[in-house]
Coordinates of C-alpha atoms in Angstrom, one line a residue:
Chain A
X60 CA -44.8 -15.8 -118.5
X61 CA -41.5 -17.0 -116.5
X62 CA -41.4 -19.9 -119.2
X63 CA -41.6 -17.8 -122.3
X64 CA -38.8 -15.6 -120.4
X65 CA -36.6 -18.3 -119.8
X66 CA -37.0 -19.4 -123.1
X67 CA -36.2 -16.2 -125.0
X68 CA -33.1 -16.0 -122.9
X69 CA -31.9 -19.2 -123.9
X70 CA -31.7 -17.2 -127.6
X71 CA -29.1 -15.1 -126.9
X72 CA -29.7 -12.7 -129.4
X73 CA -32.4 -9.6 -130.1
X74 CA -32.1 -6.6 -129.0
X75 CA -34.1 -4.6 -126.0
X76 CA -35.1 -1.2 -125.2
X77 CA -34.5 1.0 -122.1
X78 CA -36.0 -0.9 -119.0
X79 CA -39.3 0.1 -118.4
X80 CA -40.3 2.4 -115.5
X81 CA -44.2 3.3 -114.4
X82 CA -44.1 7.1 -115.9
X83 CA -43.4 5.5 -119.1
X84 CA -46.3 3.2 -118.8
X85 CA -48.9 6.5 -117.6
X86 CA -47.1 8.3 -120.5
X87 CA -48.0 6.1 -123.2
X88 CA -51.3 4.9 -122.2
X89 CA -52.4 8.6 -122.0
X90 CA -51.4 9.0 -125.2
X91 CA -53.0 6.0 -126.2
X92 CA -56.2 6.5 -124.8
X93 CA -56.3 10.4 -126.2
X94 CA -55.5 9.0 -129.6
X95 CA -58.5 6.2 -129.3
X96 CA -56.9 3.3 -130.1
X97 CA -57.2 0.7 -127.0
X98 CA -54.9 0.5 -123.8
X99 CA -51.8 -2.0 -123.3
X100 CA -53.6 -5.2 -121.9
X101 CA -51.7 -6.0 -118.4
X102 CA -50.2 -9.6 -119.9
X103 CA -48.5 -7.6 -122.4
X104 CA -47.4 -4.7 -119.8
X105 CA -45.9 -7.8 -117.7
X106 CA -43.8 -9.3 -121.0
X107 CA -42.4 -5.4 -121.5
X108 CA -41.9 -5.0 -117.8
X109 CA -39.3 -8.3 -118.8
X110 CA -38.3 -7.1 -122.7
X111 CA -39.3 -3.6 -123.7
X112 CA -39.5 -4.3 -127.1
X113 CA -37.3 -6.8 -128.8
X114 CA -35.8 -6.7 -132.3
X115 CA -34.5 -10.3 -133.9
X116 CA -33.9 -10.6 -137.4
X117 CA -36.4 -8.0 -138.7
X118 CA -39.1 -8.8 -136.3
X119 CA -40.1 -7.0 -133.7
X120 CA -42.4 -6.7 -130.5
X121 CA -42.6 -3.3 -130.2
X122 CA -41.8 -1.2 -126.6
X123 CA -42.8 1.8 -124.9
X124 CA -40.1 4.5 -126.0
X125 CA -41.3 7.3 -125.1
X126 CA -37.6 9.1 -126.8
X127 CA -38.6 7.8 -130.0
X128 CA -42.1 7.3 -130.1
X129 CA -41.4 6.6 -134.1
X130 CA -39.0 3.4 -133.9
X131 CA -40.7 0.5 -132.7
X132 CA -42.7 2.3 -130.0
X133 CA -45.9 0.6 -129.6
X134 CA -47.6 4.5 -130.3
X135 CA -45.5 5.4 -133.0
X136 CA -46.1 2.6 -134.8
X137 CA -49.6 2.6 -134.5
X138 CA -50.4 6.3 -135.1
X139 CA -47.9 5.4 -138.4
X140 CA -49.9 2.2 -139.8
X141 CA -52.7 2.6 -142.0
X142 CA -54.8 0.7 -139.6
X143 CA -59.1 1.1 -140.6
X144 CA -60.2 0.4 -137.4
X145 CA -57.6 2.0 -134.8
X146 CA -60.4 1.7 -131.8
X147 CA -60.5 -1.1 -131.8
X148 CA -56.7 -3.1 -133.2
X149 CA -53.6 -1.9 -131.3
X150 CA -50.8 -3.6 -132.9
X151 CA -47.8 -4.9 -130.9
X152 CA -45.4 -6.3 -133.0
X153 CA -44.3 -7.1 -136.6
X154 CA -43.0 -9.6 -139.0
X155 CA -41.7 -8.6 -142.5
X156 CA -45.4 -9.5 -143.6
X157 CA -47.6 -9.9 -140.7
X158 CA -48.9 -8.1 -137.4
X159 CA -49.8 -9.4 -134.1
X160 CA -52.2 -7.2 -132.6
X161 CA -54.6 -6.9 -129.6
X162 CA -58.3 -6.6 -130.0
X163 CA -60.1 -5.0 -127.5
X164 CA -63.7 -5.7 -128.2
X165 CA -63.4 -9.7 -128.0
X166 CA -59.9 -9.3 -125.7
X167 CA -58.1 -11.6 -127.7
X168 CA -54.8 -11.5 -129.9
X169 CA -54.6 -11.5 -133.6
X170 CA -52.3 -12.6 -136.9
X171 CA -53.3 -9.6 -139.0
X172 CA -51.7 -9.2 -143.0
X173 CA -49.5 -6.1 -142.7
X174 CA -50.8 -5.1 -146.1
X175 CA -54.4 -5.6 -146.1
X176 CA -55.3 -6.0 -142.7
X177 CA -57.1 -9.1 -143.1
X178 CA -57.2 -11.4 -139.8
X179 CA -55.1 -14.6 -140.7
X180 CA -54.8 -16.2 -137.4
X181 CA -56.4 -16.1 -133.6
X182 CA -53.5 -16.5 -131.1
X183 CA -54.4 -18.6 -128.1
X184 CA -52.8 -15.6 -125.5
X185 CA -50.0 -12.9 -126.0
X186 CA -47.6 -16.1 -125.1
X187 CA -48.1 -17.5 -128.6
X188 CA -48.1 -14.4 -130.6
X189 CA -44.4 -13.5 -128.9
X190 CA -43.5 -17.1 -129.7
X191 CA -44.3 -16.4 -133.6
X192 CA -42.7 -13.5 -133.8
X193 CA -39.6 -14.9 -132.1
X194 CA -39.8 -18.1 -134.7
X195 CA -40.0 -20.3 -131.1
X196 CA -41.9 -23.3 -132.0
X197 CA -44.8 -23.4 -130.1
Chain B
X190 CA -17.9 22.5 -167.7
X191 CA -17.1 18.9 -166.9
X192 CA -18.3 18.0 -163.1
X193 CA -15.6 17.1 -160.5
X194 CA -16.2 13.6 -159.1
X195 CA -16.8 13.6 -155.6
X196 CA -14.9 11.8 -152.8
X197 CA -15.7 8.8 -150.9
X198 CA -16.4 11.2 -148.3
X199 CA -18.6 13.7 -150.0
X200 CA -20.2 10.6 -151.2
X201 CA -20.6 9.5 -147.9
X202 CA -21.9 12.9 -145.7
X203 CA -24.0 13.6 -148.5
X204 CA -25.8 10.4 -148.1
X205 CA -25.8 11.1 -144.5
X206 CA -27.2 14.6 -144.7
X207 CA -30.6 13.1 -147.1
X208 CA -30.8 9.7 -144.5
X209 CA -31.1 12.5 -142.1
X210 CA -33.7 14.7 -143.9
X211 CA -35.6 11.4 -144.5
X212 CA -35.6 10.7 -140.9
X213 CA -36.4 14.1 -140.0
X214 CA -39.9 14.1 -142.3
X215 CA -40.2 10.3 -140.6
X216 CA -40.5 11.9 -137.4
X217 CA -42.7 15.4 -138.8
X218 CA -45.3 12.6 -140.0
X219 CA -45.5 10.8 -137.2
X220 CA -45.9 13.8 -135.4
X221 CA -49.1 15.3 -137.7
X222 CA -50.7 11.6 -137.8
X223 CA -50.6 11.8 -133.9
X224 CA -52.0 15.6 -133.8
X225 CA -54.8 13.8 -136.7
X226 CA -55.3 11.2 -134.2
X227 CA -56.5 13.5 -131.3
X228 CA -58.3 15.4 -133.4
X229 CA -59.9 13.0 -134.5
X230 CA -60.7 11.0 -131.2
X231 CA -61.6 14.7 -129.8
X232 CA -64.2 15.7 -132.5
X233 CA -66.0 11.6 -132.3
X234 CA -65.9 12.1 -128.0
X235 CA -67.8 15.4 -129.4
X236 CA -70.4 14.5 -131.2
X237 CA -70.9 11.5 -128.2
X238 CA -71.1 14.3 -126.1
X239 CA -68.9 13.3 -124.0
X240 CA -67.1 17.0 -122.0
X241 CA -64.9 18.4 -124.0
X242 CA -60.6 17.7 -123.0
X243 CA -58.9 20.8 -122.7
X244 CA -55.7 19.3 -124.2
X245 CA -57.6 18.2 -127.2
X246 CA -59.0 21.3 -127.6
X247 CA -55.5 23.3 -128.1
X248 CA -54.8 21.2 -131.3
X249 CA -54.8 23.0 -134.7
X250 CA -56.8 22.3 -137.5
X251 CA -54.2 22.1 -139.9
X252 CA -52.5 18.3 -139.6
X253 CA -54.7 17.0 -142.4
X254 CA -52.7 20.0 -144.6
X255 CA -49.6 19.4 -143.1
X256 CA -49.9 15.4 -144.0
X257 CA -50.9 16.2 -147.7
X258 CA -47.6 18.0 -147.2
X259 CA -45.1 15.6 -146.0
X260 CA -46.8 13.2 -148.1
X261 CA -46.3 15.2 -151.2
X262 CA -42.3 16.1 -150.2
X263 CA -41.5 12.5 -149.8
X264 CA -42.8 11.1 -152.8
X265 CA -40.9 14.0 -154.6
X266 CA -37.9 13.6 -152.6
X267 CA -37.9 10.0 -153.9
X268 CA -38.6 10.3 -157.3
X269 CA -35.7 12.7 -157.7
X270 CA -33.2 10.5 -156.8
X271 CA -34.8 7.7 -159.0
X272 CA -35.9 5.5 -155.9
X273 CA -39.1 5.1 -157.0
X274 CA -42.4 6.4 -157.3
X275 CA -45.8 6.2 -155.5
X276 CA -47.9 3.2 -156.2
X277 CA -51.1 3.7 -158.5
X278 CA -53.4 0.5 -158.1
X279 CA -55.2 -0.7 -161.7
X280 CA -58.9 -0.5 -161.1
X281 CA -61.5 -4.0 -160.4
X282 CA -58.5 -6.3 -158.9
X283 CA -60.4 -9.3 -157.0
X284 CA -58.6 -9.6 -153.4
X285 CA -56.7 -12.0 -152.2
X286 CA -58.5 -14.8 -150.2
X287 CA -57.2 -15.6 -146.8
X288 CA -55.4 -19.1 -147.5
X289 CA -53.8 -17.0 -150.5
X290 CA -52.4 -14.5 -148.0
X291 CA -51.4 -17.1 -145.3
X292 CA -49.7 -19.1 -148.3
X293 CA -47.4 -16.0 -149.3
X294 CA -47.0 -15.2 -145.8
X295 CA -45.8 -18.9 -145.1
X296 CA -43.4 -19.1 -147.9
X297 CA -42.0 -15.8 -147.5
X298 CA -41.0 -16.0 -143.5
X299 CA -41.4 -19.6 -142.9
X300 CA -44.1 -21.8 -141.2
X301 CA -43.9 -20.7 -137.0
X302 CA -47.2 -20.8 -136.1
X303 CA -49.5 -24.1 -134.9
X304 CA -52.5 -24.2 -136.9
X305 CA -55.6 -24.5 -134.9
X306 CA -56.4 -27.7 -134.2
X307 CA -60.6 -27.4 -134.7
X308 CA -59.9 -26.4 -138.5
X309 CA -58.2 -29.7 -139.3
X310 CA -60.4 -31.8 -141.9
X311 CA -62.3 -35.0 -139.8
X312 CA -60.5 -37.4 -142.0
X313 CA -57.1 -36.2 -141.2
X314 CA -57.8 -35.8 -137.7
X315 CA -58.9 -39.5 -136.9
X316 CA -56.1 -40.6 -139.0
X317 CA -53.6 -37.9 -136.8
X318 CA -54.7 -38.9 -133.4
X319 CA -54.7 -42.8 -134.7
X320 CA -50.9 -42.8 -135.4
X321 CA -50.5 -41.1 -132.0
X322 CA -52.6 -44.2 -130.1
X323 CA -51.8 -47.1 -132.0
X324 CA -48.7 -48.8 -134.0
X325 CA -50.6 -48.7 -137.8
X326 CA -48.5 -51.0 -140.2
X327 CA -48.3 -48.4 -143.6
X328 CA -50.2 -49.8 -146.0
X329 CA -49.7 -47.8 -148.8
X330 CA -46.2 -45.9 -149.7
X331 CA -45.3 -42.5 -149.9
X332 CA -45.0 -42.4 -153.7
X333 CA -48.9 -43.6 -154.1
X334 CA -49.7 -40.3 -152.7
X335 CA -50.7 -38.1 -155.4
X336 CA -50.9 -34.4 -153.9
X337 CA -52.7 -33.5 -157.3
X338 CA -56.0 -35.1 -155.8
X339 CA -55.9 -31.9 -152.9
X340 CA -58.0 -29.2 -153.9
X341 CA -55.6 -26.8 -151.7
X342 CA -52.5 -28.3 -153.5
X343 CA -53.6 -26.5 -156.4
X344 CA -52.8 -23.1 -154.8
X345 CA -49.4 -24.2 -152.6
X346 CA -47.7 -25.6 -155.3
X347 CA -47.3 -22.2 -156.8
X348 CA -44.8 -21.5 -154.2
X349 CA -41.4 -22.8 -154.2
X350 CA -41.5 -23.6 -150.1
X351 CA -44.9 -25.6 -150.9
X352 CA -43.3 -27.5 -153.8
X353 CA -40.0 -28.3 -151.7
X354 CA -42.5 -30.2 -149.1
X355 CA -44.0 -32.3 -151.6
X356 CA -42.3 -35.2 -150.4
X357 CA -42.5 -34.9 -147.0
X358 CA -45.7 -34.4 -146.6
X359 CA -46.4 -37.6 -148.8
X360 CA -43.8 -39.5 -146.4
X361 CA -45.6 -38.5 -143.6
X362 CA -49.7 -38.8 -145.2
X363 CA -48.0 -42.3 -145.6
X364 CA -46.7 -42.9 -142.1
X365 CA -49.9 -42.2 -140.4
X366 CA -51.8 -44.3 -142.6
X367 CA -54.1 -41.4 -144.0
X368 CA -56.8 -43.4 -146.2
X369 CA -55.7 -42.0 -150.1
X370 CA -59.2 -42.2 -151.4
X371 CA -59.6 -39.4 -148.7
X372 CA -57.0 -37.6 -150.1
X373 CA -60.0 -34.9 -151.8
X374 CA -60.8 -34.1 -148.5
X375 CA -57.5 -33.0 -146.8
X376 CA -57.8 -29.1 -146.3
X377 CA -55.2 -26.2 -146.3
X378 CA -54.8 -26.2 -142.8
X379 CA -54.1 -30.6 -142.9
X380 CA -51.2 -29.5 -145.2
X381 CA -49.8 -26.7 -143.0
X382 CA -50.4 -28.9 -139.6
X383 CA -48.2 -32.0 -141.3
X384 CA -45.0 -29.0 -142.4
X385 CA -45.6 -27.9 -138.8
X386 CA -45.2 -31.3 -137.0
X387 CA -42.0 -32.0 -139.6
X388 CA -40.8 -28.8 -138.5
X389 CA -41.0 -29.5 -134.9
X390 CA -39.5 -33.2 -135.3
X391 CA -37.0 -32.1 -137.3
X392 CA -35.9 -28.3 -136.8
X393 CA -32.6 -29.0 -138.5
X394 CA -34.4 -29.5 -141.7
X395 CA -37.4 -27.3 -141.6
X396 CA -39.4 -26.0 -144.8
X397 CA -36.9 -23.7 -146.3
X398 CA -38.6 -19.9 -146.7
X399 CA -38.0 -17.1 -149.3
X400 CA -36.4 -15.0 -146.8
X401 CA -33.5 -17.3 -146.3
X402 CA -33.2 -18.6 -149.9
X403 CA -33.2 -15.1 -151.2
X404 CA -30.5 -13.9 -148.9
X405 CA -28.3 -16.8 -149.9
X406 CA -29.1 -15.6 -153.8
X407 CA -27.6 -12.1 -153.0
X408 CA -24.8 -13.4 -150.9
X409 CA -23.5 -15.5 -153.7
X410 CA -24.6 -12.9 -156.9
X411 CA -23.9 -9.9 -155.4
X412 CA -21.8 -10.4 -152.0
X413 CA -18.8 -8.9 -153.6
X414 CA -20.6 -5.8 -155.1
X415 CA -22.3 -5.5 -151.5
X416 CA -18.9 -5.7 -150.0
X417 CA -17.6 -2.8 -151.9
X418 CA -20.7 -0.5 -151.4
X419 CA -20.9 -1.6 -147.4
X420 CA -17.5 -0.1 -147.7
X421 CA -17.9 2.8 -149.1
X422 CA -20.8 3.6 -146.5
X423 CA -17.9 3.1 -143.8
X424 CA -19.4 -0.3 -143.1
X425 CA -17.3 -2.9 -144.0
X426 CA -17.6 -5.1 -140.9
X427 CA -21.4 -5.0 -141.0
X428 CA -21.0 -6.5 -144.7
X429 CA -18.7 -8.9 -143.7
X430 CA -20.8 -10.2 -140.5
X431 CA -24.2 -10.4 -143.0
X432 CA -22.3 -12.4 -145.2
X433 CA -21.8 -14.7 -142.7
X434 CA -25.1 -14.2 -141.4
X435 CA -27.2 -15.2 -144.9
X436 CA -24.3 -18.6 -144.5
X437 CA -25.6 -19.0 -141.4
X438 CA -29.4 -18.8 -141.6
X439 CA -29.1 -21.2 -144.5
X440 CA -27.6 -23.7 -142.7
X441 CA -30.0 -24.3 -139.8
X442 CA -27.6 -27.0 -138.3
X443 CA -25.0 -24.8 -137.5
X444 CA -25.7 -22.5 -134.7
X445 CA -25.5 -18.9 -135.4
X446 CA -23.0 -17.2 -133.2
X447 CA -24.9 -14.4 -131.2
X448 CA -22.6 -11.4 -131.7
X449 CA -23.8 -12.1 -135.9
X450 CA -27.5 -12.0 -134.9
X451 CA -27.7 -8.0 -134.4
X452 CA -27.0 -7.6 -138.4
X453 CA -30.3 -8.8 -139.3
X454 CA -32.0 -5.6 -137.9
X455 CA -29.8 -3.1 -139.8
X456 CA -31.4 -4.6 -143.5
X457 CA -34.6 -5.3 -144.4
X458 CA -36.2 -7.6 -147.3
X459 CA -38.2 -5.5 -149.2
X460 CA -41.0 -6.4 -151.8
X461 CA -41.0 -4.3 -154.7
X462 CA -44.9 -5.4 -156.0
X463 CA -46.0 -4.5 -152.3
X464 CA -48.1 -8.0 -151.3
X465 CA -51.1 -6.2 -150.9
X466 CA -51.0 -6.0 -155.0
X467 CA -50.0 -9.1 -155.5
X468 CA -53.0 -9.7 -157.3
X469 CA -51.6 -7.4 -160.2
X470 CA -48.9 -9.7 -161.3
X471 CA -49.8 -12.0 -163.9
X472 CA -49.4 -14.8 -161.3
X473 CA -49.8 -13.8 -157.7
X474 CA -47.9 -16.3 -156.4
X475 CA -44.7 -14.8 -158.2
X476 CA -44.4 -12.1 -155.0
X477 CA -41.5 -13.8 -153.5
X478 CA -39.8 -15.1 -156.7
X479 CA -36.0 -13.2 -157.0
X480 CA -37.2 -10.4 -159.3
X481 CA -39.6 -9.2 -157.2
X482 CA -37.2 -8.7 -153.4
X483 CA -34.7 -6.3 -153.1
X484 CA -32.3 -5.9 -149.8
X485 CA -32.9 -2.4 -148.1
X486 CA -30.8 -0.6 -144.8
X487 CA -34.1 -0.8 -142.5
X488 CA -34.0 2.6 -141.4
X489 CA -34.9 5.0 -142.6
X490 CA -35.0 3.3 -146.3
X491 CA -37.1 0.9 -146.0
X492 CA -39.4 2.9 -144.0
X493 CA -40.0 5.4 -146.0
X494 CA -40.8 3.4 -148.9
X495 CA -43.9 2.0 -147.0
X496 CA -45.0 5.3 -145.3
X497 CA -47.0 7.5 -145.5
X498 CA -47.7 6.0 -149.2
X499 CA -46.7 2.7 -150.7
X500 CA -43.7 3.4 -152.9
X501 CA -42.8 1.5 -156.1
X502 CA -39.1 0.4 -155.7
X503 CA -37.3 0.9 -158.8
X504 CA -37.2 -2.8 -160.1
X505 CA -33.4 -2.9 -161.1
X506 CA -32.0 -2.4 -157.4
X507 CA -31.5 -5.2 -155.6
X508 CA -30.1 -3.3 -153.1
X509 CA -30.8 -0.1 -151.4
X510 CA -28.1 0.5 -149.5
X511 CA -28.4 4.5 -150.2
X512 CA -30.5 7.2 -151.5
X513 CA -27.8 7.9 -153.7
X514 CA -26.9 5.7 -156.9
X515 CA -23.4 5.2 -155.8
X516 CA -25.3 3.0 -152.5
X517 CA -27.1 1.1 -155.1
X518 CA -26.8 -2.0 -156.6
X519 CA -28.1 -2.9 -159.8
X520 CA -29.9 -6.2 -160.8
X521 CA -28.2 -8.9 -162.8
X522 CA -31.1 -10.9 -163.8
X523 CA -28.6 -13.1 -165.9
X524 CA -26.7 -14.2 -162.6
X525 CA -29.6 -14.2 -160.9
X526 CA -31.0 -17.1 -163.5
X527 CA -27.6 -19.0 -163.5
X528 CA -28.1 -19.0 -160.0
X529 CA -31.2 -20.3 -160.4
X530 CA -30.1 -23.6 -162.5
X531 CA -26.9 -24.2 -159.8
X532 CA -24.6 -22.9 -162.5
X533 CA -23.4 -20.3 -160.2
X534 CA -21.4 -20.8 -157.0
X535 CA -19.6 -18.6 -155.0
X536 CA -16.5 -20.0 -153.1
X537 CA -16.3 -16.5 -150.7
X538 CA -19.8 -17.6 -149.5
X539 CA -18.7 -19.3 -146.0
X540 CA -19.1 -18.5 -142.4
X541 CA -16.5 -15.6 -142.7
X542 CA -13.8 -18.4 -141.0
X543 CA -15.8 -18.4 -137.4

């Protein structure tokens, strides 16, 4: 993770959400959990704890803001998306086109079409998916 | 009676006051799609019998209503002030295969992803690693190459980012020595892995994407228009700091100066044939051509013409800077096509002096 960091600094550009404390964590995983869609795996947890969300030229990791659970919040945005199967999918970021996405049931991350929800890609861990979305060659 | 025009200002805080209703029904759906959600999740945990939560059990019954609602406001909201209207998909369209998908995906944002390594073709893989172990002398040159015999070639070569790789991908087939009577064997994923190692080798000149080519169309047909309506939103630095941000991204060599990066998340790209109905164009592969991407403000604009329906963006604005026409800008498809042939140049389209 301290590699990914170091190179996301070396950007210089995005921008964050509020630093992340603990009751924001509990808050949104409740929610979460009461909503059914799966809980924030701990290796993304640790990248928020780092960035809480980061916005780059239209594409975005999404955070825990708990404020404005509507704008890039990692519930707002799933409770918004027309996702057909939410028990399973919780997505964590976005593209203009695409979605990376957790899956609970085989604990692995996803390249999912925005539009049609089709998989497109398997990620090898959250590392790469934050790489795609941040255009960082891999 | 004839009607006073309004003021700049007028102009301005009306456009304000419907951004902020737009917002406002943003949040109401968010908040009856959550309410749905635990309803939802409560009444499943039910019939599992699992013990009844006492928070669940204090929602109302009436989200589903209240969604039909919102849903119905918005759409009117934005057929009154001509934005568009809600999408009605034709009956019996075939869907899109994956490698379709991933192919308008590609040439839309650009290739940033390493294909996995197991789906390359056998062929190309022996031939890959090869050029890695040993010093091959070429024995056949680039222009021998005939893409044409690639089944998947058929499909990229719709795209204009496909079609600008044509050579490199021969240069490089030729460079590791791939065997051309194997050329009918190379699959989708051999063509994507070859733009991705030329994009790693040479980031300076990577495979150009819609996205950036687009924005440089609309800098150089429209910038001035955009100027003026930027202004007129009281936002005449943020036009001038995209112009020099669409210069920027289209010039990959020069380094974009972080204080410009922050403009990209204030506009969005928007498709107006949404890609998940691609399929109901006469060519599918026509979703990232010109006519079909407008620029949008990303929130609440764009936002609300992909929630809670998919909305049908009026196909004359190419940019939708407002909610009002006066935040509009109108297509020129005639500059757009002189554009197109390099007949069109705009000397104002530079780096803003920086």
């Amino acid at each position: 993770m301290k590699e990914l960091i170091d190179k996301i600094k070396l950007l210089d550009f995005g921008i964050t959400g509020d630093e992340l404390s603990s009751s924001a964590i509990i808050h949104e995983q409740t929610a979460l959990k009461s909503c059914g869609f799966p809980q924030i795996p701990d290796e993304v947890l640790e990248f928020l704890k780092y960035y809480n969300g980061f916005l780059a030229e239209g594409r975005c990791i999404f955070g825990i803001d708990i404020k404005k659970h509507f704008l890039y919040d990692i519930l707002g945005e799933n409770v918004t998306a027309e996702n057909p199967n939410p028990n399973d999918i919780l997505l964590l970021g976005t593209t203009a086109t695409t979605c990376i996405a957790w899956r609970a049931s085989k604990q692995d991350y996803l390249l999912i079409d925005k539009s049609t929800f089709m998989v497109l890609h398997k990620f090898k861990d959250f590392k790469q998916a934050v790489k795609y979305i941040l255009k960082i060659d891999d | 009676m004839r009607k006073r025009k309004k003021s700049n200002n007028q102009l301005r805080r009306e456009e304000e006051a419907i951004s902020a209703a737009f917002t406002y029904k943003l949040h109401a759906l968010f908040q009856t799609r959550y309410r749905e959600y635990k309803r939802n999740n409560y009444k499943s945990k039910d019939k599992g019998g699992d013990k009844k939560d006492n928070h669940a059990c204090k929602i109302k019954k009436t989200s589903a209503q209240s969604l039909k609602n919102i849903k119905s406001e918005l759409e009117i909201l934005l057929a009154f002030y001509g934005v568009g209207t809600p999408h009605i998909a034709p009956p019996n369209q075939t869907p899109l295969s994956r490698e379709q998908i991933c192919m308008m995906d590609i040439d839309f944002e650009g290739l940033y992803i390493t294909p996995n390594q197991e789906s390359l073709s056998g062929p190309y893989r022996k031939a890959k690693e090869n050029s890695l172990k040993y010093d091959i002398p070429h024995t056949a040159s680039s222009s021998e190459y005939d893409l044409n015999q690639v089944p998947a070639w058929e499909e990229m070569k719709k795209f204009n980012s496909f079609r600008l790789m044509h050579h490199t991908i021969c240069h490089r087939l030729s460079k590791m020595n791939y065997p051309i009577e194997k050329l009918n064997q190379l699959n989708f994923i051999d063509l994507i892995d070859i733009i991705n190692d030329h994009n790693r080798e040479h980031p300076e000149h990577r495979m150009p994407c819609q996205r950036s080519r687009f924005l440089k169309m609309f800098s150089v047909c429209y910038g001035a228009e955009f100027t003026e309506k930027m202004t007129l939103l009281g936002k005449e630095q943020e036009a001038k700091d995209f112009l020099s941000y669409a210069y920027y991204i289209n010039h990959p060599a020069k380094r974009c100066p972080p204080e410009l990066k922050y403009i990209s998340n204030l506009f969005s790209i928007h498709h107006i044939k949404n890609r998940k109905f691609a399929n109901e164009l006469d060519d599918y592969a026509k979703v990232n051509d010109f006519s079909n991407l407008s620029l949008c403000m990303s929130f609440p604009h764009h936002k609300i013409l992909h929630s809670p329906t998919e909305i049908d963006l009026n196909h004359n604005i190419v940019f939708f800077g407002g909610f009002l026409r006066e935040f509009q800008i109108i297509r020129n498809p005639e500059k757009e096509r002189l554009y197109l042939q390099g007949k069109l140049r705009n000397p104002s389209l530079s780096n803003g002096g920086r």
